[in-house]
Short mmCIF file of C-alpha atoms in Angstrom, two decimals:
data_model
loop_
_atom_site.label_atom_id
_atom_site.label_comp_id
_atom_site.label_asym_id
_atom_site.label_seq_id
_atom_site.Cartn_x
_atom_site.Cartn_y
_atom_site.Cartn_z
CA MET A 1 120.72 104.61 121.32
CA LYS A 2 118.16 104.09 118.57
CA PHE A 3 115.89 106.80 117.21
CA GLY A 4 112.33 106.44 116.03
CA ILE A 5 109.64 108.76 114.72
CA PHE A 6 106.05 108.53 115.86
CA TYR A 7 102.71 109.19 114.14
CA GLU A 8 99.24 109.69 115.57
CA LEU A 9 98.33 111.38 112.26
CA GLN A 10 96.75 114.36 114.00
CA LEU A 11 94.41 116.66 112.09
CA PRO A 12 92.98 119.56 114.11
CA ARG A 13 89.92 121.41 112.86
CA PRO A 14 88.82 123.19 110.76
CA TRP A 15 88.81 120.45 108.12
CA ASN A 16 88.86 121.20 104.41
CA ASP A 17 88.65 119.01 101.33
CA GLY A 18 91.99 117.36 100.71
CA ASP A 19 93.34 117.75 104.26
CA GLU A 20 93.42 114.02 105.02
CA LEU A 21 94.99 113.31 101.64
CA ARG A 22 97.78 115.82 102.35
CA LEU A 23 98.18 114.48 105.89
CA TYR A 24 98.86 110.95 104.65
CA GLN A 25 100.99 111.89 101.66
CA ASN A 26 103.11 114.29 103.73
CA ALA A 27 103.63 111.65 106.41
CA LEU A 28 104.87 109.17 103.81
CA THR A 29 107.31 111.77 102.50
CA GLN A 30 108.52 112.35 106.06
CA LEU A 31 109.16 108.63 106.45
CA GLU A 32 111.19 108.67 103.24
CA THR A 33 113.23 111.53 104.69
CA ALA A 34 113.80 109.67 107.95
CA ASP A 35 114.84 106.54 106.06
CA ARG A 36 117.36 108.49 103.99
CA LEU A 37 118.82 110.03 107.17
CA ALA A 38 119.22 106.61 108.88
CA TYR A 39 116.57 106.93 111.56
CA ASP A 40 115.97 103.47 112.98
CA TYR A 41 112.19 103.15 113.45
CA ALA A 42 108.88 104.58 112.29
CA TRP A 43 105.96 103.94 114.65
CA VAL A 44 102.30 104.39 113.70
CA VAL A 45 99.36 104.08 116.08
CA GLU A 46 95.99 102.42 115.67
CA HIS A 47 93.13 104.57 116.97
CA HIS A 48 89.45 104.72 116.12
CA PHE A 49 86.93 107.59 116.22
CA LEU A 50 89.31 110.08 117.91
CA GLU A 51 88.55 113.25 115.94
CA GLU A 52 91.49 115.65 115.55
CA TYR A 53 93.68 113.63 117.95
CA SER A 54 94.33 110.67 115.63
CA HIS A 55 93.15 109.88 112.12
CA SER A 56 95.05 106.58 112.01
CA PRO A 57 92.68 103.58 112.11
CA ALA A 58 94.64 101.34 109.70
CA PRO A 59 98.39 101.49 110.42
CA GLU A 60 98.94 98.26 108.48
CA SER A 61 97.86 100.02 105.27
CA PHE A 62 100.00 103.07 105.96
CA LEU A 63 103.04 100.98 106.84
CA ALA A 64 102.56 98.80 103.76
CA ALA A 65 102.70 101.94 101.62
CA ALA A 66 105.77 103.10 103.56
CA SER A 67 107.46 99.74 102.95
CA GLN A 68 107.55 100.52 99.22
CA ARG A 69 109.00 104.00 99.68
CA THR A 70 111.74 103.14 102.20
CA LYS A 71 114.66 100.72 102.34
CA ASN A 72 116.04 100.37 105.86
CA ILE A 73 113.86 101.97 108.52
CA ARG A 74 112.02 99.52 110.77
CA LEU A 75 108.23 99.78 110.39
CA GLY A 76 106.42 99.51 113.69
CA HIS A 77 102.86 99.04 114.82
CA GLY A 78 102.79 101.38 117.75
CA ILE A 79 100.38 99.68 118.37
CA PHE A 80 98.06 97.04 116.90
CA GLN A 81 94.93 96.86 119.08
CA LEU A 82 94.46 93.21 120.05
CA THR A 83 91.10 94.04 121.62
CA THR A 84 89.44 95.34 118.44
CA ASN A 85 90.97 92.92 115.92
CA HIS A 86 90.55 89.16 115.48
CA PRO A 87 93.77 87.24 116.29
CA ALA A 88 93.92 85.55 112.88
CA ARG A 89 93.57 88.89 111.09
CA VAL A 90 96.36 90.31 113.25
CA ALA A 91 98.69 87.41 112.40
CA GLU A 92 97.86 87.71 108.69
CA ARG A 93 98.47 91.45 108.53
CA ILE A 94 101.72 91.29 110.47
CA ALA A 95 103.02 88.56 108.17
CA VAL A 96 102.04 90.46 105.02
CA LEU A 97 103.75 93.65 106.24
CA ASP A 98 106.86 91.65 107.07
CA LEU A 99 106.88 90.22 103.54
CA LEU A 100 106.25 93.56 101.86
CA SER A 101 109.01 95.25 103.89
CA ASN A 102 111.50 92.40 103.46
CA GLY A 103 111.57 91.68 107.18
CA ARG A 104 111.34 95.17 108.66
CA CYS A 105 108.10 94.78 110.66
CA GLU A 106 107.96 95.48 114.41
CA PHE A 107 104.90 94.07 116.19
CA GLY A 108 103.66 96.42 118.90
CA MET A 109 100.54 95.32 120.78
CA GLY A 110 98.05 97.11 123.00
CA GLU A 111 94.56 97.14 124.45
CA SER A 112 93.13 100.62 123.69
CA ALA A 113 92.45 103.01 126.56
CA SER A 114 88.93 104.35 126.05
CA ILE A 115 85.35 103.18 125.73
CA THR A 116 85.02 105.37 122.65
CA GLU A 117 87.21 102.88 120.82
CA LEU A 118 86.28 99.66 122.62
CA THR A 119 82.48 99.80 122.77
CA PRO A 120 81.76 99.75 119.02
CA PHE A 121 83.79 96.54 118.77
CA GLY A 122 81.94 94.86 121.64
CA ARG A 123 84.74 95.31 124.19
CA ASP A 124 84.91 97.12 127.52
CA MET A 125 87.45 98.55 129.94
CA GLU A 126 86.81 95.89 132.57
CA THR A 127 87.80 92.91 130.40
CA LYS A 128 90.23 94.44 127.91
CA ARG A 129 93.31 93.05 129.64
CA GLU A 130 91.85 89.53 129.61
CA VAL A 131 91.04 89.88 125.91
CA PHE A 132 94.57 91.14 125.20
CA GLU A 133 96.23 88.24 127.02
CA GLU A 134 94.02 85.63 125.34
CA ALA A 135 94.71 87.18 121.93
CA VAL A 136 98.46 86.89 122.59
CA GLN A 137 98.01 83.20 123.39
CA ALA A 138 96.05 82.66 120.18
CA ILE A 139 98.30 84.62 117.81
CA PHE A 140 101.79 83.27 118.30
CA PRO A 141 101.27 79.65 117.22
CA MET A 142 99.82 81.07 113.99
CA PHE A 143 103.22 82.45 112.98
CA THR A 144 105.03 79.12 113.10
CA LYS A 145 102.63 76.17 112.98
CA VAL A 146 100.87 74.58 110.02
CA GLY A 147 97.42 74.57 111.51
CA THR A 148 96.40 75.96 114.90
CA GLU A 149 93.20 76.23 116.87
CA HIS A 150 92.15 78.19 119.93
CA HIS A 151 89.11 77.73 122.15
CA GLY A 152 88.91 80.35 124.87
CA LYS A 153 86.59 82.75 126.64
CA TYR A 154 86.76 85.52 124.03
CA PHE A 155 87.92 83.77 120.86
CA ASP A 156 86.85 80.42 119.40
CA ILE A 157 89.00 79.62 116.38
CA PRO A 158 88.72 76.26 114.58
CA LEU A 159 91.74 74.45 113.15
CA ARG A 160 93.16 76.52 110.30
CA ASN A 161 96.53 77.28 108.74
CA VAL A 162 97.16 81.02 108.88
CA VAL A 163 99.07 82.08 105.78
CA PRO A 164 101.38 83.68 104.87
CA LYS A 165 104.12 83.33 107.47
CA PRO A 166 106.44 86.23 108.36
CA VAL A 167 109.97 86.60 107.02
CA GLN A 168 111.44 87.08 110.50
CA LYS A 169 111.60 83.82 112.43
CA PRO A 170 109.84 82.90 114.56
CA HIS A 171 108.09 86.30 114.39
CA PRO A 172 108.85 90.05 114.23
CA PRO A 173 110.14 91.71 117.42
CA LEU A 174 107.44 92.19 120.07
CA TRP A 175 106.49 95.38 121.87
CA MET A 176 103.70 96.44 124.20
CA ALA A 177 102.11 99.85 124.57
CA CYS A 178 102.69 101.39 127.99
CA SER A 179 100.25 104.27 128.21
CA GLN A 180 100.55 104.22 132.00
CA LEU A 181 103.96 104.05 133.64
CA PRO A 182 103.34 100.88 135.74
CA THR A 183 102.68 99.05 132.47
CA ILE A 184 106.40 99.41 131.68
CA GLU A 185 107.13 96.92 134.45
CA ARG A 186 104.34 94.65 133.17
CA ALA A 187 105.88 94.72 129.68
CA GLY A 188 109.16 93.57 131.20
CA GLN A 189 107.46 90.73 133.08
CA ASN A 190 105.82 89.56 129.85
CA GLY A 191 109.08 89.81 127.89
CA PHE A 192 107.90 92.50 125.50
CA GLY A 193 109.73 95.63 124.45
CA ALA A 194 108.20 98.60 126.28
CA LEU A 195 106.75 101.38 124.13
CA GLY A 196 106.53 104.09 126.75
CA PHE A 197 104.01 106.69 125.62
CA GLN A 198 104.99 109.08 128.40
CA PHE A 199 106.92 112.30 128.53
CA VAL A 200 109.20 111.88 131.50
CA SER A 201 112.41 113.39 132.81
CA ALA A 202 115.79 111.71 132.60
CA GLU A 203 115.54 110.93 136.33
CA ALA A 204 112.19 109.21 135.83
CA ALA A 205 113.56 107.36 132.81
CA HIS A 206 116.40 106.03 134.97
CA ALA A 207 113.95 104.65 137.52
CA TRP A 208 111.69 103.03 134.94
CA VAL A 209 114.62 101.50 133.04
CA HIS A 210 115.61 99.78 136.27
CA ALA A 211 112.02 98.62 136.88
CA TYR A 212 111.75 97.28 133.34
CA TYR A 213 115.04 95.39 133.24
CA ASN A 214 114.61 93.98 136.75
CA ALA A 215 111.20 92.68 135.67
CA ILE A 216 112.44 91.05 132.48
CA THR A 217 115.52 89.48 134.12
CA LYS A 218 114.10 88.51 137.54
CA ARG A 219 110.32 88.21 137.19
CA LEU A 220 109.78 87.02 133.61
CA ASN A 221 106.32 85.52 133.06
CA LYS A 222 105.61 85.06 129.36
CA LEU A 223 102.00 84.86 128.16
CA ALA A 224 102.80 82.39 125.36
CA ASP A 225 105.69 80.77 123.49
CA TYR A 226 107.52 83.69 121.87
CA GLU A 227 110.96 85.28 121.81
CA ILE A 228 111.45 88.08 124.31
CA ASN A 229 112.49 91.55 123.14
CA PRO A 230 114.44 93.34 125.90
CA ASN A 231 114.15 96.95 124.81
CA MET A 232 112.74 100.10 126.35
CA ALA A 233 111.64 103.08 124.28
CA LEU A 234 110.23 106.42 125.41
CA VAL A 235 108.38 109.00 123.36
CA SER A 236 109.50 112.62 123.50
CA PHE A 237 108.05 115.77 121.98
CA PHE A 238 110.42 116.92 119.28
CA MET A 239 111.36 119.87 117.15
CA CYS A 240 114.90 120.78 116.10
CA ALA A 241 115.77 124.18 114.63
CA GLU A 242 118.80 126.44 114.47
CA THR A 243 117.89 128.19 117.74
CA ASP A 244 115.86 127.23 120.82
CA GLU A 245 113.50 130.11 120.16
CA GLU A 246 112.82 129.03 116.59
CA ALA A 247 112.28 125.42 117.66
CA ARG A 248 109.72 126.46 120.26
CA ARG A 249 107.96 128.72 117.77
CA ARG A 250 107.62 125.79 115.37
CA ALA A 251 106.57 123.24 118.03
CA ASP A 252 103.09 124.48 118.93
CA GLY A 253 101.76 121.04 118.00
CA ALA A 254 103.49 119.56 121.05
CA THR A 255 101.29 121.55 123.41
CA PHE A 256 98.19 120.78 121.34
CA PHE A 257 99.02 117.10 121.69
CA GLN A 258 99.38 117.42 125.46
CA PHE A 259 96.24 119.52 125.76
CA ALA A 260 94.12 117.02 123.82
CA LEU A 261 95.52 114.09 125.79
CA ARG A 262 94.81 115.77 129.12
CA TYR A 263 91.44 117.17 128.05
CA TYR A 264 90.24 113.78 126.87
CA GLY A 265 91.75 112.12 129.93
CA GLN A 266 89.46 113.92 132.40
CA ALA A 267 86.29 111.89 131.80
CA GLN A 268 85.51 108.43 133.11
CA ASN A 269 87.04 105.72 130.94
CA ARG A 270 88.39 108.47 128.69
CA GLN A 271 85.10 108.72 126.85
CA ARG A 272 85.18 111.17 123.95
CA PRO A 273 82.39 113.67 123.32
CA ALA A 274 79.72 112.92 120.73
CA PRO A 275 80.95 113.31 117.12
CA GLY A 276 81.26 116.90 116.01
CA THR A 277 80.36 118.44 119.38
CA VAL A 278 83.82 119.65 120.43
CA ASN A 279 86.27 121.65 118.34
CA MET A 280 89.51 120.64 120.04
CA TRP A 281 91.58 123.20 118.15
CA ASP A 282 89.33 126.03 119.37
CA GLU A 283 89.40 124.66 122.92
CA TYR A 284 93.17 124.51 122.76
CA ASN A 285 93.57 128.06 121.53
CA LYS A 286 91.21 129.31 124.24
CA TRP A 287 93.33 127.51 126.85
CA LYS A 288 96.52 128.93 125.31
CA ARG A 289 95.22 132.50 125.52
CA GLU A 290 94.32 131.98 129.17
CA ASN A 291 97.52 130.11 130.12
CA PRO A 292 100.47 131.64 128.20
CA GLU A 293 102.99 130.79 130.92
CA ALA A 294 101.92 127.15 131.00
CA GLN A 295 102.28 126.90 127.25
CA GLU A 296 105.76 128.42 127.41
CA ALA A 297 106.77 125.98 130.15
CA ALA A 298 105.50 122.99 128.16
CA LEU A 299 107.65 123.96 125.20
CA ARG A 300 110.76 123.88 127.41
CA GLY A 301 110.22 120.16 127.95
CA GLY A 302 110.91 117.29 125.60
CA LEU A 303 113.46 117.44 122.80
CA ILE A 304 112.60 120.89 121.50
CA GLY A 305 115.52 123.18 120.73
CA SER A 306 118.73 123.73 118.84
CA PRO A 307 121.09 120.85 118.02
CA GLU A 308 123.33 121.77 120.96
CA THR A 309 120.39 121.89 123.38
CA LEU A 310 119.16 118.51 122.18
CA ARG A 311 122.61 116.97 122.47
CA LYS A 312 122.76 118.06 126.13
CA LYS A 313 119.32 116.61 126.86
CA LEU A 314 120.08 113.34 125.09
CA ARG A 315 123.30 112.87 127.05
CA ARG A 316 121.17 112.74 130.21
CA PHE A 317 118.83 110.19 128.65
CA ARG A 318 121.81 108.14 127.49
CA ALA A 319 122.96 107.99 131.12
CA SER A 320 119.53 106.51 131.97
CA HIS A 321 120.20 103.65 129.50
CA ILE A 322 117.11 104.19 127.36
CA ASP A 323 117.35 101.89 124.32
CA GLN A 324 115.31 104.07 121.96
CA VAL A 325 113.99 107.62 121.89
CA ILE A 326 110.86 108.02 119.78
CA LEU A 327 110.44 111.53 118.41
CA LEU A 328 106.93 112.98 118.22
CA ASN A 329 107.07 115.65 115.52
CA GLN A 330 103.79 115.35 113.59
CA ALA A 331 101.37 116.97 116.05
CA GLY A 332 98.78 119.72 115.97
CA LYS A 333 99.44 122.00 113.03
CA ASN A 334 103.21 121.60 112.85
CA THR A 335 103.97 122.16 109.18
CA HIS A 336 105.29 119.53 106.79
CA GLU A 337 108.21 121.81 105.91
CA HIS A 338 109.23 122.31 109.53
CA ILE A 339 108.93 118.59 110.28
CA CYS A 340 111.21 117.70 107.37
CA GLU A 341 113.71 120.45 108.26
CA SER A 342 113.72 119.22 111.86
CA LEU A 343 114.40 115.63 110.80
CA GLU A 344 117.22 116.79 108.51
CA LEU A 345 118.94 118.99 111.11
CA PHE A 346 118.65 116.44 113.92
CA GLY A 347 119.73 113.58 111.68
CA LYS A 348 122.87 115.38 110.52
CA GLU A 349 123.95 117.27 113.65
CA VAL A 350 122.65 115.31 116.64
CA MET A 351 122.11 111.61 115.90
CA PRO A 352 125.68 110.68 114.94
CA GLU A 353 126.91 111.29 118.50
CA PHE A 354 124.46 108.75 119.96
CA GLN A 355 123.98 106.06 117.33
CA HIS A 356 127.03 103.97 118.21
CA ASP A 357 127.34 103.47 121.96
CA PRO A 358 129.51 100.52 123.00
CA GLU A 359 129.14 101.48 126.68
CA HIS A 360 125.37 101.01 126.50
CA ASP A 361 125.78 97.74 124.63
CA ALA A 362 128.14 96.44 127.32
CA TRP A 363 125.79 97.61 130.10
CA LYS A 364 122.82 95.89 128.50
CA LYS A 365 124.73 92.65 127.93
CA GLY A 366 125.78 92.66 131.57
CA VAL A 367 122.24 93.27 132.80
CA LEU A 368 120.82 90.46 130.67
CA ASP A 369 123.49 87.90 131.60
CA GLY A 370 123.29 88.78 135.30
CA SER A 371 126.80 90.17 135.72
CA ILE A 372 125.32 93.61 136.42
CA GLN A 373 122.70 93.77 139.16
CA LEU A 374 120.38 96.77 139.02
CA GLU A 375 119.08 98.55 142.10
CA GLU A 376 115.37 98.08 142.80
CA ILE A 377 114.24 101.71 142.66
CA ASP A 378 110.90 102.79 144.13
CA THR A 379 109.09 104.27 141.12
CA GLN A 380 106.31 105.93 143.14
CA ALA A 381 108.03 109.31 142.92
CA PHE A 382 108.17 108.99 139.12
CA SER A 383 104.54 108.18 138.37
CA ASP A 384 103.58 111.35 136.46
CA ARG A 385 103.38 110.27 132.84
CA TYR A 386 103.37 113.84 131.55
CA GLY A 387 106.47 115.30 133.20
CA LYS A 388 107.03 118.38 135.36
CA LEU A 389 106.58 120.94 132.57
CA ALA A 390 103.50 119.35 131.05
CA VAL A 391 100.26 121.07 130.16
CA ASN A 392 97.71 121.02 132.99
CA VAL A 393 94.12 121.06 131.79
CA GLY A 394 90.97 121.34 133.83
CA PRO A 395 88.00 121.76 131.48
CA LYS A 396 84.72 122.92 133.00
CA THR A 397 82.69 120.34 131.11
CA ALA A 398 82.79 116.65 131.80
CA ALA A 399 81.75 115.75 128.28
CA ALA A 400 85.24 115.31 126.90
CA GLY A 401 87.03 112.14 127.75
#
């Protein structure tokens, strides 16, 4: 099992001078810590205009800085929005990051999930999948060919040689964002690694692992000429401390993250309120005062607890054959000190048990070569992306989306 860390670069209000500077500098220090402790991946999102929830519009810049402060950790776009970026600029930036990091770039792709992000770039919810698929078709020849052109519905690119080329041949490993659970199966069909931005139980993970690997081995339908990346990763809320109680006390950001995601998810097309009209941190604290039991329940989910508690939870996920667990630690107002302490404790007392797993390697080899046939599990019962203990939000206003 591999372990990654995940960054939305959240910054709840109130905002003060220097807060964004500290946010970015602290996150880079956290990546250095993870690299030193032999975490496998660092994933950074691309989002636009999402106040408080994500102040991360340029992951390529952040990851380029991280490439100079780390040595081994894989640096992942989790994800690069193919809908709001020109294909040639995507290919250029991926190649440059791969060069700067000496071949440590991971290329995660996605569409964006809200009109707040899409509309300013001239895109919409109705056509975003078409734009994504055409961008994939345009990008991959750029990594390998001396001169490519593309003439499609959404992009018209004359013959040009996109330089530089990436270190990894023919391209960095490919992933696709799966913000809805059925997209995990679609990622498998397209041959991409699945970045599952859900918070599911071990039972649900088992079902979706089967759906993913059955899709990639039996129903493969690549969008272009690229190398497949058979890997499935799931995000989990995370905080490790000496006791379960201390971990939950330090992990308030996990429920803020869930609250914001659910609150914004109520409106049509996940439209966000007008700039500056909603203080999400105040809304969250109001909800928390009115729903103390729900907040307590949410903190019992995910990977939040003592090293022994987390080892028990991870053993269940290992039985589901998840390839990578991505740990969401930087959320809400979780402190830099607690994040670093959590990474240290988990890295020293929990990770070693799971990092070398010959049984999983043998299982995966058997699945990919056809000697192990996986049951086709009906995933309908496992369609809740938030999990049984998740925050349930029902705001009175319809403005937030």
